[in-house]
mmCIF file of C-alpha atoms in Angstrom:
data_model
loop_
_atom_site.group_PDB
_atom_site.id
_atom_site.type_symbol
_atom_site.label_atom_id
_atom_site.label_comp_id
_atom_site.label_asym_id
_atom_site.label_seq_id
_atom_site.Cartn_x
_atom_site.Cartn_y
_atom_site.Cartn_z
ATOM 1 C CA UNK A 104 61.397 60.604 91.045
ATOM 2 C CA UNK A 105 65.360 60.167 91.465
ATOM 3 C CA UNK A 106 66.346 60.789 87.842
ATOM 4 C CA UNK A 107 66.763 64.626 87.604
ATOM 5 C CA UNK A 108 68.997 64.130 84.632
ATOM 6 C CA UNK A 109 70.033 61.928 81.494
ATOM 7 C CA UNK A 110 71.627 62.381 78.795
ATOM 8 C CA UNK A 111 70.831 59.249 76.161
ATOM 9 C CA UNK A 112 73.707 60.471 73.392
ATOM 10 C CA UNK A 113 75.434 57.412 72.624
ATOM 11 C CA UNK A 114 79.531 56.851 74.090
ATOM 12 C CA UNK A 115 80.556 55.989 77.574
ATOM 13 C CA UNK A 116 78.993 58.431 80.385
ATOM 14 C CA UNK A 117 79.686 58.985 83.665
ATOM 15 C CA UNK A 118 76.468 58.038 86.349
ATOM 16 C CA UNK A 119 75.788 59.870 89.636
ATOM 17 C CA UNK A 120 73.999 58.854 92.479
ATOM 18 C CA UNK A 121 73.804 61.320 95.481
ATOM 19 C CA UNK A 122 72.007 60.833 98.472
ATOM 20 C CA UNK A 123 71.804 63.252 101.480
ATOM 21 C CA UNK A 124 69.686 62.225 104.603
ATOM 22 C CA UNK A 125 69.211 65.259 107.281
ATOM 23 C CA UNK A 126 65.891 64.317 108.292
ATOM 24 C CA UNK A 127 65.783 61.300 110.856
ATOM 25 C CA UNK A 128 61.865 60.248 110.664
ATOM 26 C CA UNK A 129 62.302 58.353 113.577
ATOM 27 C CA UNK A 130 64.521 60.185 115.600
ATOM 28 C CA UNK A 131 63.910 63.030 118.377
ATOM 29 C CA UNK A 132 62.430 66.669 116.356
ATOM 30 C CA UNK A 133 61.841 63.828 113.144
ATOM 31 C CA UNK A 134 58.390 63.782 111.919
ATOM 32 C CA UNK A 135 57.692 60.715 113.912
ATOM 33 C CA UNK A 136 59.914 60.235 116.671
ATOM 34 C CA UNK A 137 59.638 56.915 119.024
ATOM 35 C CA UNK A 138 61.206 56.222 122.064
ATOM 36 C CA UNK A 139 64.290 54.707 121.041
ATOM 37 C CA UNK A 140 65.873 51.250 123.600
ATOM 38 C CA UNK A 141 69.826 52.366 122.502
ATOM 39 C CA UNK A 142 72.086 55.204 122.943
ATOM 40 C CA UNK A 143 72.749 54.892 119.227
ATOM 41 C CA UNK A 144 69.620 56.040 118.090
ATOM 42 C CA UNK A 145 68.789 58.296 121.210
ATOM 43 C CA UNK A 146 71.628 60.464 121.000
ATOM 44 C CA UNK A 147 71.305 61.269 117.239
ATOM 45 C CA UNK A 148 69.734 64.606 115.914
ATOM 46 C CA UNK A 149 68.437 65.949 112.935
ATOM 47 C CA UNK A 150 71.005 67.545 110.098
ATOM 48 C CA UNK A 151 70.554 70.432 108.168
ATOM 49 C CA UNK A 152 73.608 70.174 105.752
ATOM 50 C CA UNK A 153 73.218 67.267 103.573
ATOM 51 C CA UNK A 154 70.877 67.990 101.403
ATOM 52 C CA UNK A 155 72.393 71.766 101.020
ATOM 53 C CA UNK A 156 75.550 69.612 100.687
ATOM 54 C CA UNK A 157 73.965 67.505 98.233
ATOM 55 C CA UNK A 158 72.028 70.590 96.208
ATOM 56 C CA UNK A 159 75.632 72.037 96.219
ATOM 57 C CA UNK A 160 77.939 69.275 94.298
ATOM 58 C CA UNK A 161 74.715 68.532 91.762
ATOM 59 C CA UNK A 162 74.813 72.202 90.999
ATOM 60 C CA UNK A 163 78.568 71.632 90.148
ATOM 61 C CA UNK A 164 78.821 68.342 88.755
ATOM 62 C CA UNK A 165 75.785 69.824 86.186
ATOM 63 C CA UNK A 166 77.484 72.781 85.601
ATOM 64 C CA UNK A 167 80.970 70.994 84.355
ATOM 65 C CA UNK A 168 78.541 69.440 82.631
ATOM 66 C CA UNK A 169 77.512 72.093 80.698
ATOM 67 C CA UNK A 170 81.010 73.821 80.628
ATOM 68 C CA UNK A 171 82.167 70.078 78.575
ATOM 69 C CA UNK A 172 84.873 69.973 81.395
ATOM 70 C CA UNK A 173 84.330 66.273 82.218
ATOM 71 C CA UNK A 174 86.182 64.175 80.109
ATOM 72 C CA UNK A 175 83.750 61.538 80.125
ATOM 73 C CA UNK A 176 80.385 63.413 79.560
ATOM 74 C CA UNK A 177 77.692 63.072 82.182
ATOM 75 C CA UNK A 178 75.121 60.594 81.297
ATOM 76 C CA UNK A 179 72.517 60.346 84.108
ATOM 77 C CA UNK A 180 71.867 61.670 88.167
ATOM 78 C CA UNK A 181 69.471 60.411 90.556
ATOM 79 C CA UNK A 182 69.144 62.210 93.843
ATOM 80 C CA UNK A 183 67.318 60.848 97.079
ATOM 81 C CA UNK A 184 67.119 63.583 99.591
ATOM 82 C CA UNK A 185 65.622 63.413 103.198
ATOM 83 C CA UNK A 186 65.208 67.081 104.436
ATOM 84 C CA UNK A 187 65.109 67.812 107.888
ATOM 85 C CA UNK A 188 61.888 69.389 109.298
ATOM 86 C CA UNK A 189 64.384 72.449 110.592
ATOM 87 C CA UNK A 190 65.573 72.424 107.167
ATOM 88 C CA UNK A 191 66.900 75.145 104.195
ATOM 89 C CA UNK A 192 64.285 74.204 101.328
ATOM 90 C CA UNK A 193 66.552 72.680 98.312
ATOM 91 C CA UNK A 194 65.750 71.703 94.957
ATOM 92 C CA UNK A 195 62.526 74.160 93.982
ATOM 93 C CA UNK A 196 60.155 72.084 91.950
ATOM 94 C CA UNK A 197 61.558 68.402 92.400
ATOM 95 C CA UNK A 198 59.828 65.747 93.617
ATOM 96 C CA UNK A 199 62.531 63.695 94.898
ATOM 97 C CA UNK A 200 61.736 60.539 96.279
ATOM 98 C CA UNK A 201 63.019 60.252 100.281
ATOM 99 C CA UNK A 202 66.139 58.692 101.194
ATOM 100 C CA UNK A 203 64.815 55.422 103.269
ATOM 101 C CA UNK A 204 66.643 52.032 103.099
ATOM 102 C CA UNK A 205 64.315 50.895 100.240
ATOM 103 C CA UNK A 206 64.632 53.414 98.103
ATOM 104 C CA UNK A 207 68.171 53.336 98.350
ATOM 105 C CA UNK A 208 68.203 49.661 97.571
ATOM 106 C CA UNK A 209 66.038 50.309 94.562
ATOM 107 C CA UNK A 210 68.050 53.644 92.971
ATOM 108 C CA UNK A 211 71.065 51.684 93.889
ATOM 109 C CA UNK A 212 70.070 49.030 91.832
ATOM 110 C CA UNK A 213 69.451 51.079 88.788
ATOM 111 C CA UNK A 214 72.460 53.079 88.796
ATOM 112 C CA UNK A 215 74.635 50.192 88.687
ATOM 113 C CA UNK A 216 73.174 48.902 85.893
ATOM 114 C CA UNK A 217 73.801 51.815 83.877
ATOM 115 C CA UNK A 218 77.042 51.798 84.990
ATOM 116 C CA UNK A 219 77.522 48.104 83.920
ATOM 117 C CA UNK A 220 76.402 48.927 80.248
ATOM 118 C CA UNK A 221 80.050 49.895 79.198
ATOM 119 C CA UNK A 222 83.678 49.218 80.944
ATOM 120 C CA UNK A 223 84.379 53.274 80.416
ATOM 121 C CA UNK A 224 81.595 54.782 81.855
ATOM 122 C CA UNK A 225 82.354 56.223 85.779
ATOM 123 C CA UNK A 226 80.327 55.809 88.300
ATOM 124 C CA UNK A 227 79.844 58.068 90.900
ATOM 125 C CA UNK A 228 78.674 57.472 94.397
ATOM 126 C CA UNK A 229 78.205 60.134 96.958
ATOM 127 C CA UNK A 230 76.475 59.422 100.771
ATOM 128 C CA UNK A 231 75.935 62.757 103.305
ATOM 129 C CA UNK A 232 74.328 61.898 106.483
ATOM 130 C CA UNK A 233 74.634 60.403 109.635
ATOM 131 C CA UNK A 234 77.333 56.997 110.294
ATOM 132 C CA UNK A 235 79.136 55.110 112.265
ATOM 133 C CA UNK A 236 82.102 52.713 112.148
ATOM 134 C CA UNK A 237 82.186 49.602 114.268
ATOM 135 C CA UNK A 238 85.078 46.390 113.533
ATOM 136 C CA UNK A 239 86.055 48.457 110.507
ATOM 137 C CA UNK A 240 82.541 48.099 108.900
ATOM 138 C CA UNK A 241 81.311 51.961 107.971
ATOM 139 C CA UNK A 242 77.524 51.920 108.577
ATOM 140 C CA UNK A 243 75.421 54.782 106.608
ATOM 141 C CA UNK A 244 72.445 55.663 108.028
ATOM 142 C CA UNK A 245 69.133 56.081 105.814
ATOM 143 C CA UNK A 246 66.067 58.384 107.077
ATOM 144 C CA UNK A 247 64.332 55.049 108.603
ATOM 145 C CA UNK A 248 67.141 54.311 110.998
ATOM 146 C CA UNK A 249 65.808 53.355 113.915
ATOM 147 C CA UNK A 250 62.038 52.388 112.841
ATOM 148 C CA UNK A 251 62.275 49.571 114.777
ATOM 149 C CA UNK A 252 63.741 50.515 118.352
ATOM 150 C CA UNK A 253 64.788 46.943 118.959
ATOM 151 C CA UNK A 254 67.082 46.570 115.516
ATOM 152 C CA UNK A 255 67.502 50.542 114.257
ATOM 153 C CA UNK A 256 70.026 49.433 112.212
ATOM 154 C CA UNK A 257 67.484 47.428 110.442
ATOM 155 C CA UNK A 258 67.196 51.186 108.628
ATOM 156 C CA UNK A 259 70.870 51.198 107.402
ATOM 157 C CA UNK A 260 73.184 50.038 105.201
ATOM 158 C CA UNK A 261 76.805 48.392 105.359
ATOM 159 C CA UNK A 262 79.224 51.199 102.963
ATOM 160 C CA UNK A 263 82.250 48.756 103.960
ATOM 161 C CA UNK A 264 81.070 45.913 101.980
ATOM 162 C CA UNK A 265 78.932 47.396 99.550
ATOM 163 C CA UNK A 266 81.637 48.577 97.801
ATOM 164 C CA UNK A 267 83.550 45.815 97.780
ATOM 165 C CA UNK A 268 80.226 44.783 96.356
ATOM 166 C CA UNK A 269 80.177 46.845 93.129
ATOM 167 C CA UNK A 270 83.670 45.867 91.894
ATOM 168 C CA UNK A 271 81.029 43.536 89.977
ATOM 169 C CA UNK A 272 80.200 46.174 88.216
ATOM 170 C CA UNK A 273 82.127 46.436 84.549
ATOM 171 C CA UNK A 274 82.724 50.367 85.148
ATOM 172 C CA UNK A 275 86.602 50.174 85.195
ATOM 173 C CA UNK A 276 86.357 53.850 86.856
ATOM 174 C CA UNK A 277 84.411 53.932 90.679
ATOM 175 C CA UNK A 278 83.982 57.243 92.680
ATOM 176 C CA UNK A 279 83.159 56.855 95.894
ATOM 177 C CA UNK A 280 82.331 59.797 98.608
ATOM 178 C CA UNK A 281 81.268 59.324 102.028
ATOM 179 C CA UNK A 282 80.980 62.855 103.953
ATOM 180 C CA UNK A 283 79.736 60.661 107.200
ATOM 181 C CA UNK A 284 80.959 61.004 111.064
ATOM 182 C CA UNK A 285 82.880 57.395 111.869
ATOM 183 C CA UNK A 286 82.248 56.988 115.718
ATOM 184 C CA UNK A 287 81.402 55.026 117.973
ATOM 185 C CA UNK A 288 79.342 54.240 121.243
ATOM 186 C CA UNK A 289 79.354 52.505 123.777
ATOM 187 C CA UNK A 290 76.097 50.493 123.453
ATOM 188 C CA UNK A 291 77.956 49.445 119.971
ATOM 189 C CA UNK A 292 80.485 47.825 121.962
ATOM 190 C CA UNK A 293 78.320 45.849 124.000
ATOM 191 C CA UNK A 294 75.379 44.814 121.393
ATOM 192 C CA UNK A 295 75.727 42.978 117.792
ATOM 193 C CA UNK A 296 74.290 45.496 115.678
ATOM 194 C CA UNK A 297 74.411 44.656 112.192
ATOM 195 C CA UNK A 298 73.701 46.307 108.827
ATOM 196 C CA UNK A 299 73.557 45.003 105.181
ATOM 197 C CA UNK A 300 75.300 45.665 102.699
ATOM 198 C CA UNK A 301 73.006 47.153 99.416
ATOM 199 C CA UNK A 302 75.235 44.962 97.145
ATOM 200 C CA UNK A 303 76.916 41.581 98.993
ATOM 201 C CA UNK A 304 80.715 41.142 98.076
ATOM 202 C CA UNK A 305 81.953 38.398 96.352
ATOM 203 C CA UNK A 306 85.495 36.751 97.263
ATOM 204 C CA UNK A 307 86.286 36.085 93.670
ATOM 205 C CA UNK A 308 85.732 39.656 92.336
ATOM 206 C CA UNK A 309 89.155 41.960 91.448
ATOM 207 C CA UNK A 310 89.102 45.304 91.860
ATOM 208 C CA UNK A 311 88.210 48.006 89.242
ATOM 209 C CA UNK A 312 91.124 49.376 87.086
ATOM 210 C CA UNK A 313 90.699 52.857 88.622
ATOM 211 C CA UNK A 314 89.308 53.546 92.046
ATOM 212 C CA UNK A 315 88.949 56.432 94.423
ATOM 213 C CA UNK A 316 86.910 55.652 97.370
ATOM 214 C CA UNK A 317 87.045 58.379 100.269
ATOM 215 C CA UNK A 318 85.669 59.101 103.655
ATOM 216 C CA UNK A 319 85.344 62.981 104.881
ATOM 217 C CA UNK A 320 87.053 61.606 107.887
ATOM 218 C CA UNK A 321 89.505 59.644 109.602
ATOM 219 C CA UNK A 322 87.986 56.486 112.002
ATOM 220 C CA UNK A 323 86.393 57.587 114.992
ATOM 221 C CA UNK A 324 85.980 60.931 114.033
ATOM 222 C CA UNK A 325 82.792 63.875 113.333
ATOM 223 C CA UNK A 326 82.434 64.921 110.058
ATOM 224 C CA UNK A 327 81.630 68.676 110.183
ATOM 225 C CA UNK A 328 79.478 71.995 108.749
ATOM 226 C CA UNK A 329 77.648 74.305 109.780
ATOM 227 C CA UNK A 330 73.647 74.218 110.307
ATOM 228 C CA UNK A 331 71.992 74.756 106.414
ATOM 229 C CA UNK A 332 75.414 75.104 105.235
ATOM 230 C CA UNK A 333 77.690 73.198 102.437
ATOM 231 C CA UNK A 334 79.646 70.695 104.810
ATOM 232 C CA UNK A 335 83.246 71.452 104.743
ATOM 233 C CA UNK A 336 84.250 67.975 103.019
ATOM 234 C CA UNK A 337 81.947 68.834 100.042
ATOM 235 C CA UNK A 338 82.681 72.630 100.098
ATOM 236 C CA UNK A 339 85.930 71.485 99.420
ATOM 237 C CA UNK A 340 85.474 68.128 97.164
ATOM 238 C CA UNK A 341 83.491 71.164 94.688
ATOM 239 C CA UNK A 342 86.586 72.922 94.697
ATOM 240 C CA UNK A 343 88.862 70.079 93.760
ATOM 241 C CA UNK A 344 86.462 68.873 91.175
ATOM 242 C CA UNK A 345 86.606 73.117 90.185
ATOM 243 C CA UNK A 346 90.238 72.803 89.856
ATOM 244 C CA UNK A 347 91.342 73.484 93.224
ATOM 245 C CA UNK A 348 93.590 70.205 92.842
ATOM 246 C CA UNK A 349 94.540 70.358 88.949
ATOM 247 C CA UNK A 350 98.013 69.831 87.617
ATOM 248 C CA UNK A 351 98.747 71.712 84.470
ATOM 249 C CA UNK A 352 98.957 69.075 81.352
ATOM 250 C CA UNK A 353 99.007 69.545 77.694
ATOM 251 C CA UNK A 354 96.862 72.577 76.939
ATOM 252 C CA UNK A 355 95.134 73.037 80.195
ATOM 253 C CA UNK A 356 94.864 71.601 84.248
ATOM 254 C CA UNK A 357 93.679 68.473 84.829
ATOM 255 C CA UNK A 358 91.788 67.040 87.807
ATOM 256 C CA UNK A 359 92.431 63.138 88.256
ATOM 257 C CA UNK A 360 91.836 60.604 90.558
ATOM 258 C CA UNK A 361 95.458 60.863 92.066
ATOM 259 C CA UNK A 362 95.208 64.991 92.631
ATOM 260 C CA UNK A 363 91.889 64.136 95.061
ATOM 261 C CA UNK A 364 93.435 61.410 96.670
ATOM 262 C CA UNK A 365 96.789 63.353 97.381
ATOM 263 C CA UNK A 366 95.448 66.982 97.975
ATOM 264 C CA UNK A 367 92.165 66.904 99.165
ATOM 265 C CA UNK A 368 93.724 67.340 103.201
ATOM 266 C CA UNK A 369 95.486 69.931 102.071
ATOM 267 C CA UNK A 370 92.821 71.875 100.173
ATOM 268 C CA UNK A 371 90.418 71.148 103.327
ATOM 269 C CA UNK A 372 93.159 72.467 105.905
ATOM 270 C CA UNK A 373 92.943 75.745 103.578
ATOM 271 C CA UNK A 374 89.193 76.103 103.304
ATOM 272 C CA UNK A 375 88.773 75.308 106.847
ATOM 273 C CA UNK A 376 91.688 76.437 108.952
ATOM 274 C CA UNK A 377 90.185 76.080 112.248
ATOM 275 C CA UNK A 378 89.804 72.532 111.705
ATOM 276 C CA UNK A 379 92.573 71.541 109.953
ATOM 277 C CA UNK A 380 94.038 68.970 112.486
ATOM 278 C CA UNK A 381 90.567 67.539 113.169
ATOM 279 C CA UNK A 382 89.416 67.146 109.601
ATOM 280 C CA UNK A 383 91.534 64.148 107.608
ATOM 281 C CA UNK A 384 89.619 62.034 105.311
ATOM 282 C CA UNK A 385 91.104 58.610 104.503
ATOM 283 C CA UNK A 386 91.437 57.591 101.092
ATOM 284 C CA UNK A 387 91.429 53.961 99.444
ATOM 285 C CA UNK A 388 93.059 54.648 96.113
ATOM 286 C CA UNK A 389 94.549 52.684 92.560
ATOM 287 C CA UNK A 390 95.591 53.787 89.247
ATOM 288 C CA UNK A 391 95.067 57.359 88.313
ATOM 289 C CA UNK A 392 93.145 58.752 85.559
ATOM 290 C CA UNK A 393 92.351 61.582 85.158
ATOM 291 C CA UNK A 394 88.236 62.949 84.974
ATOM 292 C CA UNK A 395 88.409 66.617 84.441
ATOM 293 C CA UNK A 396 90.205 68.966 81.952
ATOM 294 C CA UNK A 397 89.698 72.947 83.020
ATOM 295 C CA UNK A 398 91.227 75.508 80.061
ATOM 296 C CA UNK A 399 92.079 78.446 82.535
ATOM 297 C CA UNK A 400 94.105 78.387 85.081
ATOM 298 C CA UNK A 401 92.645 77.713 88.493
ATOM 299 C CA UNK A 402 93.614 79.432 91.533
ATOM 300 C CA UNK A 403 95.830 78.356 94.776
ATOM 301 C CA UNK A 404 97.180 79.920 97.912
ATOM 302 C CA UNK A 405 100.129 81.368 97.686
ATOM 303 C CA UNK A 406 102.401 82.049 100.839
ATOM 304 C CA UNK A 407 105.313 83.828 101.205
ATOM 305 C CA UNK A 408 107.754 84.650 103.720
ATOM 306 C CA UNK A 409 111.118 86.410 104.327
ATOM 307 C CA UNK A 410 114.069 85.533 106.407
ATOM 308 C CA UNK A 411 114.980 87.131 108.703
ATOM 309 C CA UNK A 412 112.090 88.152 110.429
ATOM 310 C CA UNK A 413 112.991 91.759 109.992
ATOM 311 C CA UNK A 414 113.627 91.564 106.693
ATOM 312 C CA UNK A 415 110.004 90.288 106.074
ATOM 313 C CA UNK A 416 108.788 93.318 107.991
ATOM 314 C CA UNK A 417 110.684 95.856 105.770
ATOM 315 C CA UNK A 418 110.475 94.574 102.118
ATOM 316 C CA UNK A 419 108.256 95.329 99.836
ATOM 317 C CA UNK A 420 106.872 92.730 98.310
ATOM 318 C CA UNK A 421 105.546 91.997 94.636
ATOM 319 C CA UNK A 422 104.690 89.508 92.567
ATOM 320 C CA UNK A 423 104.109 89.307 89.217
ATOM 321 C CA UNK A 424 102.599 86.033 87.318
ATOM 322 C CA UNK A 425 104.856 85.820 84.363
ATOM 323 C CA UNK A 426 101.801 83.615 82.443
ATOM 324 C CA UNK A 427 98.931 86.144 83.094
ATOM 325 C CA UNK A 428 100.980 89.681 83.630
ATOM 326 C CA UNK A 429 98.775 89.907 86.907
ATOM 327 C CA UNK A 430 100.232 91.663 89.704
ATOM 328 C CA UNK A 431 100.452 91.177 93.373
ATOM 329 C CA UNK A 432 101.925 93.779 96.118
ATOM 330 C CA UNK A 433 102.484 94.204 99.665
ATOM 331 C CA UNK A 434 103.999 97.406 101.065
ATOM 332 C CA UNK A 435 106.431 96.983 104.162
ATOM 333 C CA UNK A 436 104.641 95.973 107.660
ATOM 334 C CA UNK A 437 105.375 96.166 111.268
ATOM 335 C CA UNK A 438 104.445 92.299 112.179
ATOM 336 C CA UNK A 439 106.318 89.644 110.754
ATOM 337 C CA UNK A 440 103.599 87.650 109.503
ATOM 338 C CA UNK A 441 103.134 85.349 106.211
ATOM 339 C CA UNK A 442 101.870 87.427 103.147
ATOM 340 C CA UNK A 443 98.858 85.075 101.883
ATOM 341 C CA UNK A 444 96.601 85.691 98.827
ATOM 342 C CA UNK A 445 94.937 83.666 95.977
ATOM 343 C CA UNK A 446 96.817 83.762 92.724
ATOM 344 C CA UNK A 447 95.805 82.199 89.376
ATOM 345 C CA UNK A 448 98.203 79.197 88.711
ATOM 346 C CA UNK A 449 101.287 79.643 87.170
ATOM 347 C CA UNK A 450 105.469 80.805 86.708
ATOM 348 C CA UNK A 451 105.505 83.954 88.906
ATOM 349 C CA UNK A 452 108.746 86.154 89.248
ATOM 350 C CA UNK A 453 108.396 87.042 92.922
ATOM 351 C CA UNK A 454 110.569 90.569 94.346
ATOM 352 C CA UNK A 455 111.675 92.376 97.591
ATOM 353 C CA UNK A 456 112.654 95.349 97.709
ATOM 354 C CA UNK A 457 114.026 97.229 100.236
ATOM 355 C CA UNK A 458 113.762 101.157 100.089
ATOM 356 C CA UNK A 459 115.762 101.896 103.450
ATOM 357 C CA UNK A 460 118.858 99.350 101.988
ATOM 358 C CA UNK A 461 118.587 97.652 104.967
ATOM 359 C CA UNK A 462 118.770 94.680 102.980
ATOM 360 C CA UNK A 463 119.978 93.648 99.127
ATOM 361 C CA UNK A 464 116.902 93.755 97.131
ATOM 362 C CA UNK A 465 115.882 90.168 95.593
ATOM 363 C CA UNK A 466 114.396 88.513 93.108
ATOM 364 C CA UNK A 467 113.270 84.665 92.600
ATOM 365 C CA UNK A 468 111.038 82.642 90.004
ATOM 366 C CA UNK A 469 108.607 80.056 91.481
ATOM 367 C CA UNK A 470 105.786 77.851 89.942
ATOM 368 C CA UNK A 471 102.839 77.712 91.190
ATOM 369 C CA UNK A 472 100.195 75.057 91.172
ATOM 370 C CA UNK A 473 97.128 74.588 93.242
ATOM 371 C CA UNK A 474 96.015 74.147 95.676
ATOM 372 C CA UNK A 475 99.016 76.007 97.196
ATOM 373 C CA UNK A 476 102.321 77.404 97.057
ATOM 374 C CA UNK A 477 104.504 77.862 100.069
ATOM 375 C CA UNK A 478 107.808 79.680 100.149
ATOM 376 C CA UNK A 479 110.499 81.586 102.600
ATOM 377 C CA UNK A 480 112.963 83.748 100.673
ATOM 378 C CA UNK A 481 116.183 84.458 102.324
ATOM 379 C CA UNK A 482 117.269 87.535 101.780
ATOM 380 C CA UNK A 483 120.906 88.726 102.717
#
């Protein structure tokens, strides 16, 4: 069964599919390996984050659900999921069907057409698992990659064109998520591998009225996590869709299309600092609208820093968030170093003070929205 949720209350909804493959059937530790003719399929091994990775954002999306923070309500999820023998156990009592190029075709198939029963609903497309990128063509690979030793891509599916393949679909809003590596070999380079698309383009269709379509990373580049761990594009695509990229409007923050298209390598260089310059996901991106509403305020980074150097060491520091009275402080230190902490959005009056009068004490306002705030206060 794929359908682990739907919600028949009449209105447009919003449709998820989600598909993590870390088990590799065919592939070396898989449940049936077979000596494999290409590099390509050789040098692949199993994965232990997707379907955590996958558990992870359907425990979100469902609980926004239930919070009524979506601003189209959830209507329906299917989930295929191909666990790797190695693998953290995920979803407790499901029977979910595997993720192997048929199934996808089929669940693919289905979810579209819900989509395509009304021009509001969203649909919502996320892929964790292995890929590669060849002539600008993003190949996702499904648990029966490599089957056949002679074709393994026989076992995959073209991303590239299948979405251009689903701007068929009457959905005027299309989410798209791809936490998949982009490389390249060199076997690749010298053989004509090919992989269809689930849903062949047509060169009359326009594009939807609002799209966000993006990969974890840039071309010819690893996506990354750690072994039965969240990866770190979906750890942090759960914390935009949380608020980590909302922009205050009206009565509350709002999380739109524009905010994860805009932010999301900036929320990922905070959540994963080490990787920061090796972790850039490319976005394809139109109008914005916006798909979340959040009543509290969310939280961001704020960062703060004096000038000169020595004044930073010797003030002490507070900050007080004019919206929420909470308070922030930071006696003097020795080393000159940034003062980071996590804040709850808003106006914050921010204050050094300087007990010794080595310097004038001072005071400035700043807003603050996530998913950070940087500032250097120069103090005479």
């Amino acid at each position: 069964m794929s359908l682990i949720f739907e919600n028949k209350t009449e209105g447009p909804k919003m449709h998820v599919l989600l598909i993590g493959v870390g088990g590799y059937r065919y592939l070396k530790e898989g449940m049936e390996p077979i000596d494999q003719e290409f590099d390509v399929a050789k040098d692949l091994e199993q994965l232990t984050s997707p379907p955590v990775s996958v558990e992870a954002l359907y425990k979100c999306i469902k609980e926004l659900h239930d919070a009524e923070r979506w601003i189209v309500p959830l209507g329906s999820v299917q989930i295929l999921l191909s666990k790797a023998p190695q693998g953290k156990e995920v979803f407790p009592g499901e029977d979910l069907i595997p993720a192997t190029i048929e199934n996808i075709q089929n669940e693919y198939e289905k979810w579209k057409k819900r989509c395509d029963e009304d021009s509001d609903n969203v649909a919502f497309f996320f892929f964790c698992g292995h890929g590669y990128e060849k002539d600008s063509l993003h190949l996702l690979l499904a648990e029966d990659f490599a089957k056949s030793s002679l074709n393994p891509f026989s076992g995959a599916f073209c991303f590239t064109e299948t979405r251009v393949g689903f701007q068929s679909c009457r959905a005027k809003t299309q989410l798209f998520f791809i936490d998949s590596c982009r490389g390249l070999t060199n076997d690749m380079l010298l053989n004509r591998f090919m992989a269809n698309p689930l849903d062949p383009p047509s060169h009359t269709q326009t594009n939807c009225l609002y799209d966000l379509t993006q990969q974890s990373v840039a071309r010819n580049k690893n996506a990354q996590g750690r072994m039965n761990s969240i990866s770190h594009y979906t750890n942090s695509l759960i914390k935009a869709l949380h608020g980590g990229i909302s922009k205050k409007k009206d009565d509350g923050w709002v999380v739109s299309t524009s905010g994860i298209c805009g932010e999301m390598n900036t929320l990922m260089g905070i959540m994963n600092p080490g990787n920061a310059g090796i972790e850039k996901c490319s976005t394809s991106y139109s109008d914005s609208i916006d798909l979340l509403h959040h009543p509290e305020a969310p939280q961001a980074e704020i960062n703060i820093m004096c000038c000169p150097d020595e004044a930073h060491s010797a003030a002490g520091l507070h900050c007080s968030n004019l919206d929420t009275a909470d308070e922030y402080r930071r006696e003097p230190e020795p080393q000159p170093q940034p003062w980071i902490f996590q804040g709850s959005a808003g106006m914050y009056r921010i204050s050094a003070e300087f007990n010794d009068n080595s310097f004038s004490n001072h005071v400035e306002y700043y807003p603050v929205e996530p998913p950070f705030m940087k500032t250097k206060i120069y103090i005479k």
